[in-house]
Structures are given as C-alpha cells and as structure tokens.
Amino acid sequence: MKRTGHLFAEACAFKSLTAAALTAARGKKANPGVALFLWDLENEVIRLEEELRARSYRPAAYRTFKIRDPKERTICAADFRDRVVHHALCRMLTPIFERALIADTFACRQNKGPLAAVKRAQGFSRRHDYFLKLDVHKFFDSVDHGVLKHQLRGKVKDPDLLWLLEVFIDHPVPWTERGKGIPIGNLTSQHFANFHLSGLDHYIKQDLRIGGYVRYMDDLVLWADEKDTLRDAAARIAGYLRERLALRVKAGSLLLAPVFQGLPFLGFRVFPGLIRIDRRGWRRFRRKALAVEGQFHAGEIDPDTRQRRMASLVGHLQQAQTRNLRAPFFHRPGAEEPPTV
C-alpha cells in the first residue's frame, strides 16, 4: 500500500493558508468573524502558521445548532480560523482519498454530487430487476476514532500531518461518547466520512461482485437480478460494518424491492423510465425557495443573488418530472415570476 509523505509543510505554508482563507471566506465576507480575519489577513495567517509548525495549534470549541433537512440534525460550526486549516488540509488530502474511492461513490467529489448519483442510480435500475437500499445507523456520531486513525495511517506517512489529522478527529463532539463521532458541518468530516467507507465499497464490488452499486455518503444502493443475491449481500455488509468498522446498519432502513416500484434516493424517487421528486424533496425545495423570496423582500439579498439562488434550486428540481408542481408554486398569488433557467 503506497503511503504519501511530506505534505504537512505544504499544507501549513503561508501561501497555502492564505489561499485557504480566501476560499473559506467565499460568500461569507459579511460575517463579522470572517471580516475581522480578512482585515488582518497577513498577521492572522502568520500566527496560524507558527502554531501549526510548533504543534501548539488547538481548534476552538464548536458552535452547535439544529437544522431540519428534512430530519433534525445537530450541526457543529467551527471557528473561521479552524475552517481555514480545514481547507488547507483537505486540499492535501483530496488526491490521496481520490485514489481510494471507486467511481460510483458520489459525495464530496469534483464533478460528482447528488444529481449525478441519481442519474447513475437510474442507469442501474434500467439494467437490473431489484434494488437493495440501506444506510448506517447514526453514521457521523458512530465513527470510531481508532479505526479511522488506522485507516489514515495506511495512506499517510507524514507524522506531522497525522498529528494534525488526529487533532481534528479527537476534537470533542459534545454529544458523542469518548473515542466516537465526527461533527456534521466540518469540511474535514465530509472527507473523513467518505474515505471511512471506501473499504466497504471495494468489498461490495470485488468480494461480493455486485456490479450495480452507488454510494452517497452512508446511503448505499445495490442492484441485482435475483432477490437472494441482495439478501446475502445485506447480511455480509452488516457483518463487514460490525466487524471492521464498529458500525451497524440502521434499523428499518433496509429496503429490498423491484425497480418498477421506484427507488427513494436523495430526495427523488427513481424509476427506470422517469425520476420524480419525493414529498420530502418537494418540501425541502419549497422551504428553501420561500426563504430566498423572504430574504429578497426583506432587502437582505439583491436581485442577482436571488436569481442565482432560485435558478440553482429550480435547476435541481428540473432533474425530475416536476413541471406540474412548479407551475402553480411560482404562479400562486404574490409569488415572483420564476427565474429563467
């Protein structure tokens, strides 16, 4: 197994941290903490570089809040200077993690995302008779620190970079047990989580020989022409998660059904011949679209910003057959004309 070294010096160099700060600040420059950091950017970066090189750097406590999208989640928001380090670190890690990932893993990757995953899922639904869908029980809260560190040591040999990785892994998430959990909301967590299940991807493709397989973070979907093939795969996946990753399949998440019934996946219902938005996905769109309209009418965003945000929301929705839903929503009394997309 090839391991990569000598990355820490590049990650914490002045140039790298400066670029990371500007990336982390995109769309957030009105935030007081971000504005303050950028106002004294050179000195802030120098202090951060010195702390990292001396190994005296310690991240600040998380600010936590809850969202509903659609189920309730607790988000950990890192301090801006910590987000700068996240971006610099992930720039170094991305090529390493990419080499470990299969083509049909879609989260946190360039030119991949939920829509690409849905399209790939539809392709497999056209080729097979049955699908199996499952996800991991409280995945982010349950990631075992020891297992994750062992995985990272297999890919990274730079001791300074490993030290920094473990600083973030060990940084306590308030509601998880000691030695468990990575916070939802951190850039590092997204990459850690995706990498953490990469071994499972290879196990499913190479050992179980499942040709039709898509993963988006901890949402797993497998396709086959026989139900028994998928039942056997479900049992073996549960064993792999339990024995190798100290994780377990979410109770009640396992769904084995013929493809003509439609696969519920990432806010859509995927059929071989069409894609529909599901109820949760439609509610999510309505909530976000109404929030954009509210910000616009309150003077919080300008017309161009409203146009961009609404176009993004509508563009996502247009991946499914939603014309009959969109038309009455945008033409209801008091609604603005829909943006051109």
mmCIF file of C-alpha atoms in Angstrom:
data_model
loop_
_atom_site.group_PDB
_atom_site.id
_atom_site.type_symbol
_atom_site.label_atom_id
_atom_site.label_comp_id
_atom_site.label_asym_id
_atom_site.label_seq_id
_atom_site.Cartn_x
_atom_site.Cartn_y
_atom_site.Cartn_z
ATOM 1 C CA MET A 1 0.000 0.000 0.000
ATOM 2 C CA LYS A 2 1.553 3.274 -1.108
ATOM 3 C CA ARG A 3 1.643 5.983 1.553
ATOM 4 C CA THR A 4 2.169 9.699 0.996
ATOM 5 C CA GLY A 5 4.576 11.873 2.978
ATOM 6 C CA HIS A 6 5.950 15.427 3.236
ATOM 7 C CA LEU A 7 2.576 17.148 2.913
ATOM 8 C CA PHE A 8 2.393 18.970 6.241
ATOM 9 C CA ALA A 9 4.935 21.643 5.307
ATOM 10 C CA GLU A 10 2.985 22.458 2.158
ATOM 11 C CA ALA A 11 -0.381 22.466 3.962
ATOM 12 C CA CYS A 12 0.714 24.976 6.615
ATOM 13 C CA ALA A 13 2.819 27.208 4.362
ATOM 14 C CA PHE A 14 1.857 30.905 4.274
ATOM 15 C CA LYS A 15 0.770 30.717 0.629
ATOM 16 C CA SER A 16 -1.398 27.640 1.209
ATOM 17 C CA LEU A 17 -3.091 29.075 4.314
ATOM 18 C CA THR A 18 -3.740 32.394 2.574
ATOM 19 C CA ALA A 19 -5.402 30.638 -0.364
ATOM 20 C CA ALA A 20 -7.399 28.502 2.070
ATOM 21 C CA ALA A 21 -8.600 31.607 3.933
ATOM 22 C CA LEU A 22 -9.844 33.227 0.733
ATOM 23 C CA THR A 23 -11.617 30.004 -0.269
ATOM 24 C CA ALA A 24 -13.227 29.577 3.151
ATOM 25 C CA ALA A 25 -14.418 33.213 3.068
ATOM 26 C CA ARG A 26 -16.338 32.913 -0.209
ATOM 27 C CA GLY A 27 -19.905 34.055 0.309
ATOM 28 C CA LYS A 28 -19.233 34.797 3.989
ATOM 29 C CA LYS A 29 -17.299 38.070 3.939
ATOM 30 C CA ALA A 30 -20.158 39.912 5.660
ATOM 31 C CA ASN A 31 -19.759 37.663 8.703
ATOM 32 C CA PRO A 32 -18.031 39.706 11.459
ATOM 33 C CA GLY A 33 -15.565 36.936 12.354
ATOM 34 C CA VAL A 34 -14.630 36.366 8.738
ATOM 35 C CA ALA A 35 -14.306 40.104 8.045
ATOM 36 C CA LEU A 36 -12.060 40.553 11.093
ATOM 37 C CA PHE A 37 -9.764 37.709 9.989
ATOM 38 C CA LEU A 38 -9.515 39.101 6.448
ATOM 39 C CA TRP A 39 -8.881 42.645 7.711
ATOM 40 C CA ASP A 40 -5.628 41.433 9.321
ATOM 41 C CA LEU A 41 -5.101 38.519 6.939
ATOM 42 C CA GLU A 42 -1.304 38.505 6.796
ATOM 43 C CA ASN A 43 -0.798 38.548 10.568
ATOM 44 C CA GLU A 44 -3.609 36.027 11.163
ATOM 45 C CA VAL A 45 -2.052 33.599 8.690
ATOM 46 C CA ILE A 46 1.433 34.072 10.151
ATOM 47 C CA ARG A 47 0.116 33.285 13.656
ATOM 48 C CA LEU A 48 -1.713 30.226 12.348
ATOM 49 C CA GLU A 49 1.393 29.008 10.511
ATOM 50 C CA GLU A 50 3.541 29.419 13.632
ATOM 51 C CA GLU A 51 1.070 27.495 15.793
ATOM 52 C CA LEU A 52 0.869 24.640 13.285
ATOM 53 C CA ARG A 53 4.626 24.323 12.872
ATOM 54 C CA ALA A 54 5.138 24.375 16.659
ATOM 55 C CA ARG A 55 2.275 21.849 17.122
ATOM 56 C CA SER A 56 0.687 24.273 19.577
ATOM 57 C CA TYR A 57 -2.399 24.735 17.409
ATOM 58 C CA ARG A 58 -5.694 23.774 19.036
ATOM 59 C CA PRO A 59 -9.122 24.267 17.428
ATOM 60 C CA ALA A 60 -11.750 26.332 19.231
ATOM 61 C CA ALA A 61 -14.901 24.774 20.659
ATOM 62 C CA TYR A 62 -17.683 24.156 18.157
ATOM 63 C CA ARG A 63 -20.774 26.315 17.957
ATOM 64 C CA THR A 64 -23.732 23.956 17.651
ATOM 65 C CA PHE A 65 -27.222 24.448 16.258
ATOM 66 C CA LYS A 66 -30.031 22.279 14.873
ATOM 67 C CA ILE A 67 -31.470 22.134 11.371
ATOM 68 C CA ARG A 68 -34.305 20.144 9.818
ATOM 69 C CA ASP A 69 -33.499 18.955 6.275
ATOM 70 C CA PRO A 70 -35.839 17.043 6.498
ATOM 71 C CA LYS A 71 -34.903 15.173 9.686
ATOM 72 C CA GLU A 72 -33.396 17.033 12.611
ATOM 73 C CA ARG A 73 -29.602 17.202 12.670
ATOM 74 C CA THR A 74 -27.195 18.923 15.032
ATOM 75 C CA ILE A 75 -24.535 20.891 13.161
ATOM 76 C CA CYS A 76 -21.109 21.798 14.535
ATOM 77 C CA ALA A 77 -19.832 25.118 13.197
ATOM 78 C CA ALA A 78 -16.073 25.557 13.525
ATOM 79 C CA ASP A 79 -14.404 28.896 14.191
ATOM 80 C CA PHE A 80 -13.311 30.596 10.965
ATOM 81 C CA ARG A 81 -9.569 30.219 11.598
ATOM 82 C CA ASP A 82 -10.178 26.478 12.077
ATOM 83 C CA ARG A 83 -12.086 26.357 8.796
ATOM 84 C CA VAL A 84 -9.026 27.891 7.143
ATOM 85 C CA VAL A 85 -6.963 24.928 8.371
ATOM 86 C CA HIS A 86 -9.704 22.526 7.223
ATOM 87 C CA HIS A 87 -9.477 23.878 3.677
ATOM 88 C CA ALA A 88 -5.673 23.767 3.592
ATOM 89 C CA LEU A 89 -5.694 20.228 4.974
ATOM 90 C CA CYS A 90 -8.374 18.910 2.624
ATOM 91 C CA ARG A 91 -6.518 20.324 -0.378
ATOM 92 C CA MET A 92 -3.658 17.975 0.544
ATOM 93 C CA LEU A 93 -5.903 15.020 1.362
ATOM 94 C CA THR A 94 -8.213 15.092 -1.654
ATOM 95 C CA PRO A 95 -5.774 13.423 -4.116
ATOM 96 C CA ILE A 96 -4.934 10.757 -1.506
ATOM 97 C CA PHE A 97 -8.580 9.970 -0.799
ATOM 98 C CA GLU A 98 -9.490 10.028 -4.501
ATOM 99 C CA ARG A 99 -7.139 7.123 -5.142
ATOM 100 C CA ALA A 100 -9.015 5.068 -2.541
ATOM 101 C CA LEU A 101 -12.527 5.739 -3.895
ATOM 102 C CA ILE A 102 -14.412 3.809 -6.556
ATOM 103 C CA ALA A 103 -16.089 5.627 -9.454
ATOM 104 C CA ASP A 104 -19.600 5.133 -8.052
ATOM 105 C CA THR A 105 -19.017 6.977 -4.768
ATOM 106 C CA PHE A 106 -20.551 10.413 -5.267
ATOM 107 C CA ALA A 107 -20.264 12.609 -2.150
ATOM 108 C CA CYS A 108 -17.589 15.335 -1.719
ATOM 109 C CA ARG A 109 -16.026 14.834 -5.118
ATOM 110 C CA GLN A 110 -15.454 17.161 -8.045
ATOM 111 C CA ASN A 111 -17.951 16.751 -10.897
ATOM 112 C CA LYS A 112 -19.969 14.344 -8.784
ATOM 113 C CA GLY A 113 -22.868 15.027 -6.461
ATOM 114 C CA PRO A 114 -26.459 14.052 -5.688
ATOM 115 C CA LEU A 115 -27.778 14.611 -9.206
ATOM 116 C CA ALA A 116 -25.001 12.520 -10.754
ATOM 117 C CA ALA A 117 -25.732 9.806 -8.182
ATOM 118 C CA VAL A 118 -29.433 9.841 -9.042
ATOM 119 C CA LYS A 119 -28.699 9.575 -12.770
ATOM 120 C CA ARG A 120 -26.324 6.670 -12.153
ATOM 121 C CA ALA A 121 -28.964 5.001 -9.983
ATOM 122 C CA GLN A 122 -31.481 5.275 -12.808
ATOM 123 C CA GLY A 123 -28.995 3.658 -15.174
ATOM 124 C CA PHE A 124 -28.649 0.642 -12.864
ATOM 125 C CA SER A 125 -32.435 0.482 -12.410
ATOM 126 C CA ARG A 126 -32.779 0.069 -16.155
ATOM 127 C CA ARG A 127 -30.351 -2.856 -16.196
ATOM 128 C CA HIS A 128 -31.493 -4.854 -13.152
ATOM 129 C CA ASP A 129 -34.735 -6.196 -11.670
ATOM 130 C CA TYR A 130 -34.271 -5.464 -7.944
ATOM 131 C CA PHE A 131 -32.586 -2.930 -5.687
ATOM 132 C CA LEU A 132 -31.432 -3.024 -2.072
ATOM 133 C CA LYS A 133 -31.187 0.249 -0.158
ATOM 134 C CA LEU A 134 -29.730 0.681 3.324
ATOM 135 C CA ASP A 135 -27.847 3.204 5.420
ATOM 136 C CA VAL A 136 -25.651 3.279 8.518
ATOM 137 C CA HIS A 137 -27.079 3.911 11.976
ATOM 138 C CA LYS A 138 -26.055 7.392 13.207
ATOM 139 C CA PHE A 139 -23.052 7.288 10.916
ATOM 140 C CA PHE A 140 -21.261 10.534 11.793
ATOM 141 C CA ASP A 141 -21.870 10.079 15.526
ATOM 142 C CA SER A 142 -20.647 6.475 15.421
ATOM 143 C CA VAL A 143 -17.353 6.729 13.504
ATOM 144 C CA ASP A 144 -14.740 5.003 15.669
ATOM 145 C CA HIS A 145 -11.669 7.210 16.101
ATOM 146 C CA GLY A 146 -9.276 4.281 16.426
ATOM 147 C CA VAL A 147 -10.486 2.682 13.198
ATOM 148 C CA LEU A 148 -10.351 5.982 11.287
ATOM 149 C CA LYS A 149 -6.832 6.755 12.524
ATOM 150 C CA HIS A 150 -5.675 3.286 11.498
ATOM 151 C CA GLN A 151 -7.111 3.832 8.015
ATOM 152 C CA LEU A 152 -5.354 7.201 7.701
ATOM 153 C CA ARG A 153 -2.014 5.765 8.824
ATOM 154 C CA GLY A 154 -2.316 3.315 5.955
ATOM 155 C CA LYS A 155 -2.435 6.215 3.481
ATOM 156 C CA VAL A 156 -0.330 8.956 5.135
ATOM 157 C CA LYS A 157 3.221 8.549 6.450
ATOM 158 C CA ASP A 158 3.969 12.202 7.272
ATOM 159 C CA PRO A 159 3.974 12.255 11.124
ATOM 160 C CA ASP A 160 3.225 15.975 11.319
ATOM 161 C CA LEU A 161 0.217 15.633 9.017
ATOM 162 C CA LEU A 162 -1.006 12.629 11.012
ATOM 163 C CA TRP A 163 -0.709 14.730 14.179
ATOM 164 C CA LEU A 164 -2.940 17.419 12.672
ATOM 165 C CA LEU A 165 -5.466 14.866 11.389
ATOM 166 C CA GLU A 166 -5.713 13.379 14.862
ATOM 167 C CA VAL A 167 -6.160 16.835 16.419
ATOM 168 C CA PHE A 168 -9.367 17.211 14.424
ATOM 169 C CA ILE A 169 -10.503 13.623 14.948
ATOM 170 C CA ASP A 170 -10.039 13.903 18.727
ATOM 171 C CA HIS A 171 -11.640 17.364 18.985
ATOM 172 C CA PRO A 172 -14.714 16.523 21.084
ATOM 173 C CA VAL A 173 -18.206 16.468 19.618
ATOM 174 C CA PRO A 174 -20.326 17.384 22.677
ATOM 175 C CA TRP A 175 -22.997 14.648 22.492
ATOM 176 C CA THR A 176 -20.912 11.640 21.391
ATOM 177 C CA GLU A 177 -19.146 9.112 23.594
ATOM 178 C CA ARG A 178 -15.395 9.338 24.046
ATOM 179 C CA GLY A 179 -13.491 7.982 21.046
ATOM 180 C CA LYS A 180 -16.520 8.179 18.759
ATOM 181 C CA GLY A 181 -18.015 10.634 16.303
ATOM 182 C CA ILE A 182 -17.032 13.290 13.803
ATOM 183 C CA PRO A 183 -19.048 16.515 13.540
ATOM 184 C CA ILE A 184 -21.564 17.174 10.786
ATOM 185 C CA GLY A 185 -20.684 20.532 9.257
ATOM 186 C CA ASN A 186 -16.893 20.290 9.025
ATOM 187 C CA LEU A 187 -15.202 20.015 5.642
ATOM 188 C CA THR A 188 -12.743 17.539 7.154
ATOM 189 C CA SER A 189 -15.616 15.386 8.450
ATOM 190 C CA GLN A 190 -17.145 15.058 4.999
ATOM 191 C CA HIS A 191 -13.867 13.800 3.557
ATOM 192 C CA PHE A 192 -13.130 11.558 6.562
ATOM 193 C CA ALA A 193 -16.610 10.028 6.344
ATOM 194 C CA ASN A 194 -16.393 9.352 2.618
ATOM 195 C CA PHE A 195 -12.954 7.779 2.961
ATOM 196 C CA HIS A 196 -14.039 5.758 6.018
ATOM 197 C CA LEU A 197 -16.449 3.651 3.919
ATOM 198 C CA SER A 198 -14.153 3.268 0.906
ATOM 199 C CA GLY A 199 -13.075 -0.208 2.016
ATOM 200 C CA LEU A 200 -16.731 -1.252 2.113
ATOM 201 C CA ASP A 201 -17.123 -0.033 -1.483
ATOM 202 C CA HIS A 202 -14.288 -2.280 -2.638
ATOM 203 C CA TYR A 203 -15.666 -5.191 -0.597
ATOM 204 C CA ILE A 204 -19.075 -4.870 -2.285
ATOM 205 C CA LYS A 205 -17.640 -4.545 -5.789
ATOM 206 C CA GLN A 206 -14.757 -7.018 -5.597
ATOM 207 C CA ASP A 207 -15.667 -9.598 -2.944
ATOM 208 C CA LEU A 208 -19.443 -9.644 -3.296
ATOM 209 C CA ARG A 209 -19.156 -8.990 -7.062
ATOM 210 C CA ILE A 210 -22.093 -6.583 -7.144
ATOM 211 C CA GLY A 211 -21.920 -4.749 -10.463
ATOM 212 C CA GLY A 212 -24.713 -2.283 -9.750
ATOM 213 C CA TYR A 213 -23.767 -0.193 -6.742
ATOM 214 C CA VAL A 214 -23.960 3.501 -5.786
ATOM 215 C CA ARG A 215 -22.995 5.193 -2.514
ATOM 216 C CA TYR A 216 -23.703 8.755 -1.462
ATOM 217 C CA MET A 217 -22.033 9.182 1.952
ATOM 218 C CA ASP A 218 -23.756 6.493 4.077
ATOM 219 C CA ASP A 219 -26.681 5.863 1.707
ATOM 220 C CA LEU A 220 -25.945 2.589 -0.092
ATOM 221 C CA VAL A 221 -27.884 1.115 -3.020
ATOM 222 C CA LEU A 222 -27.190 -2.231 -4.696
ATOM 223 C CA TRP A 223 -28.856 -3.772 -7.764
ATOM 224 C CA ALA A 224 -29.153 -7.381 -8.942
ATOM 225 C CA ASP A 225 -31.462 -9.628 -10.923
ATOM 226 C CA GLU A 226 -32.146 -12.014 -8.010
ATOM 227 C CA LYS A 227 -33.523 -11.155 -4.581
ATOM 228 C CA ASP A 228 -31.382 -13.800 -2.912
ATOM 229 C CA THR A 229 -28.221 -12.117 -4.199
ATOM 230 C CA LEU A 230 -29.224 -8.894 -2.451
ATOM 231 C CA ARG A 231 -30.368 -10.642 0.750
ATOM 232 C CA ASP A 232 -26.975 -12.330 1.003
ATOM 233 C CA ALA A 233 -25.214 -9.019 0.299
ATOM 234 C CA ALA A 234 -27.216 -7.269 3.054
ATOM 235 C CA ALA A 235 -26.097 -9.848 5.627
ATOM 236 C CA ARG A 236 -22.477 -9.646 4.545
ATOM 237 C CA ILE A 237 -22.473 -5.832 4.549
ATOM 238 C CA ALA A 238 -23.882 -5.812 8.082
ATOM 239 C CA GLY A 239 -21.074 -8.166 9.142
ATOM 240 C CA TYR A 240 -18.401 -6.020 7.482
ATOM 241 C CA LEU A 241 -19.675 -2.858 9.164
ATOM 242 C CA ARG A 242 -19.844 -4.531 12.556
ATOM 243 C CA GLU A 243 -16.531 -6.389 12.476
ATOM 244 C CA ARG A 244 -14.263 -3.974 10.613
ATOM 245 C CA LEU A 245 -15.699 -0.510 11.287
ATOM 246 C CA ALA A 246 -17.636 -0.903 14.566
ATOM 247 C CA LEU A 247 -20.749 0.379 12.790
ATOM 248 C CA ARG A 248 -24.186 -1.110 12.194
ATOM 249 C CA VAL A 249 -26.958 -0.901 9.646
ATOM 250 C CA LYS A 250 -29.768 1.454 10.623
ATOM 251 C CA ALA A 251 -32.776 -0.487 11.870
ATOM 252 C CA GLY A 252 -35.643 -0.285 9.423
ATOM 253 C CA SER A 253 -33.525 1.272 6.662
ATOM 254 C CA LEU A 254 -33.192 -1.909 4.608
ATOM 255 C CA LEU A 255 -35.456 -1.837 1.554
ATOM 256 C CA LEU A 256 -35.469 -4.657 -0.996
ATOM 257 C CA ALA A 257 -37.909 -4.138 -3.865
ATOM 258 C CA PRO A 258 -38.377 -4.444 -7.631
ATOM 259 C CA VAL A 259 -37.112 -1.442 -9.584
ATOM 260 C CA PHE A 260 -40.542 -0.724 -11.087
ATOM 261 C CA GLN A 261 -41.746 0.361 -7.620
ATOM 262 C CA GLY A 262 -39.252 3.224 -7.640
ATOM 263 C CA LEU A 263 -36.129 3.755 -5.541
ATOM 264 C CA PRO A 264 -36.357 6.507 -2.881
ATOM 265 C CA PHE A 265 -32.933 8.161 -3.096
ATOM 266 C CA LEU A 266 -31.598 11.621 -2.198
ATOM 267 C CA GLY A 267 -34.974 13.344 -2.270
ATOM 268 C CA PHE A 268 -36.108 11.700 -5.525
ATOM 269 C CA ARG A 269 -37.987 8.566 -6.486
ATOM 270 C CA VAL A 270 -36.041 6.834 -9.238
ATOM 271 C CA PHE A 271 -37.834 4.644 -11.781
ATOM 272 C CA PRO A 272 -36.256 3.020 -14.860
ATOM 273 C CA GLY A 273 -38.145 5.397 -17.151
ATOM 274 C CA LEU A 274 -38.508 8.575 -15.106
ATOM 275 C CA ILE A 275 -37.444 10.437 -11.978
ATOM 276 C CA ARG A 276 -39.911 12.064 -9.604
ATOM 277 C CA ILE A 277 -39.384 14.367 -6.647
ATOM 278 C CA ASP A 278 -40.499 12.757 -3.402
ATOM 279 C CA ARG A 279 -42.521 14.516 -0.714
ATOM 280 C CA ARG A 280 -39.503 15.338 1.422
ATOM 281 C CA GLY A 281 -37.604 16.691 -1.564
ATOM 282 C CA TRP A 282 -40.549 18.877 -2.581
ATOM 283 C CA ARG A 283 -40.971 20.217 0.966
ATOM 284 C CA ARG A 284 -37.237 20.962 1.089
ATOM 285 C CA PHE A 285 -37.453 22.887 -2.206
ATOM 286 C CA ARG A 286 -40.487 24.882 -1.056
ATOM 287 C CA ARG A 287 -38.821 25.780 2.237
ATOM 288 C CA LYS A 288 -35.613 26.945 0.569
ATOM 289 C CA ALA A 289 -37.399 28.815 -2.217
ATOM 290 C CA LEU A 290 -39.665 30.650 0.233
ATOM 291 C CA ALA A 291 -36.616 31.522 2.344
ATOM 292 C CA VAL A 292 -34.917 33.073 -0.701
ATOM 293 C CA GLU A 293 -38.053 35.067 -1.506
ATOM 294 C CA GLY A 294 -38.269 36.225 2.111
ATOM 295 C CA GLN A 295 -34.646 37.403 2.090
ATOM 296 C CA PHE A 296 -35.219 39.244 -1.169
ATOM 297 C CA HIS A 297 -38.355 41.064 0.024
ATOM 298 C CA ALA A 298 -36.618 41.954 3.300
ATOM 299 C CA GLY A 299 -33.775 43.564 1.371
ATOM 300 C CA GLU A 300 -31.217 41.049 2.632
ATOM 301 C CA ILE A 301 -30.179 39.932 -0.864
ATOM 302 C CA ASP A 302 -30.118 41.748 -4.200
ATOM 303 C CA PRO A 303 -31.976 40.655 -7.374
ATOM 304 C CA ASP A 304 -28.890 38.997 -8.882
ATOM 305 C CA THR A 305 -28.321 36.898 -5.765
ATOM 306 C CA ARG A 306 -31.982 35.919 -5.689
ATOM 307 C CA GLN A 307 -31.765 34.926 -9.363
ATOM 308 C CA ARG A 308 -28.707 32.744 -8.815
ATOM 309 C CA ARG A 309 -30.092 31.004 -5.744
ATOM 310 C CA MET A 310 -33.505 30.374 -7.232
ATOM 311 C CA ALA A 311 -32.011 29.175 -10.515
ATOM 312 C CA SER A 312 -29.920 26.660 -8.569
ATOM 313 C CA LEU A 313 -32.985 25.378 -6.705
ATOM 314 C CA VAL A 314 -35.090 25.129 -9.851
ATOM 315 C CA GLY A 315 -32.242 23.507 -11.784
ATOM 316 C CA HIS A 316 -32.044 20.786 -9.142
ATOM 317 C CA LEU A 317 -35.804 20.271 -9.315
ATOM 318 C CA GLN A 318 -35.787 20.041 -13.104
ATOM 319 C CA GLN A 319 -33.882 16.769 -12.943
ATOM 320 C CA ALA A 320 -37.250 15.198 -12.140
ATOM 321 C CA GLN A 321 -40.671 15.419 -13.738
ATOM 322 C CA THR A 322 -41.875 18.411 -11.687
ATOM 323 C CA ARG A 323 -43.422 20.822 -14.190
ATOM 324 C CA ASN A 324 -46.937 20.330 -12.794
ATOM 325 C CA LEU A 325 -45.647 21.070 -9.282
ATOM 326 C CA ARG A 326 -43.509 24.075 -10.193
ATOM 327 C CA ALA A 327 -46.086 25.950 -12.267
ATOM 328 C CA PRO A 328 -48.711 26.507 -9.502
ATOM 329 C CA PHE A 329 -45.968 27.221 -6.939
ATOM 330 C CA PHE A 330 -44.442 30.064 -8.944
ATOM 331 C CA HIS A 331 -47.783 31.426 -10.155
ATOM 332 C CA ARG A 332 -49.538 31.486 -6.795
ATOM 333 C CA PRO A 333 -50.818 34.925 -5.648
ATOM 334 C CA GLY A 334 -47.968 37.165 -4.539
ATOM 335 C CA ALA A 335 -45.230 34.974 -5.966
ATOM 336 C CA GLU A 336 -42.428 36.397 -8.079
ATOM 337 C CA GLU A 337 -42.025 35.233 -11.671
ATOM 338 C CA PRO A 338 -39.815 32.167 -11.800
ATOM 339 C CA PRO A 339 -36.207 32.776 -12.871
ATOM 340 C CA THR A 340 -35.045 31.827 -16.320
ATOM 341 C CA VAL A 341 -33.053 28.606 -16.195
#
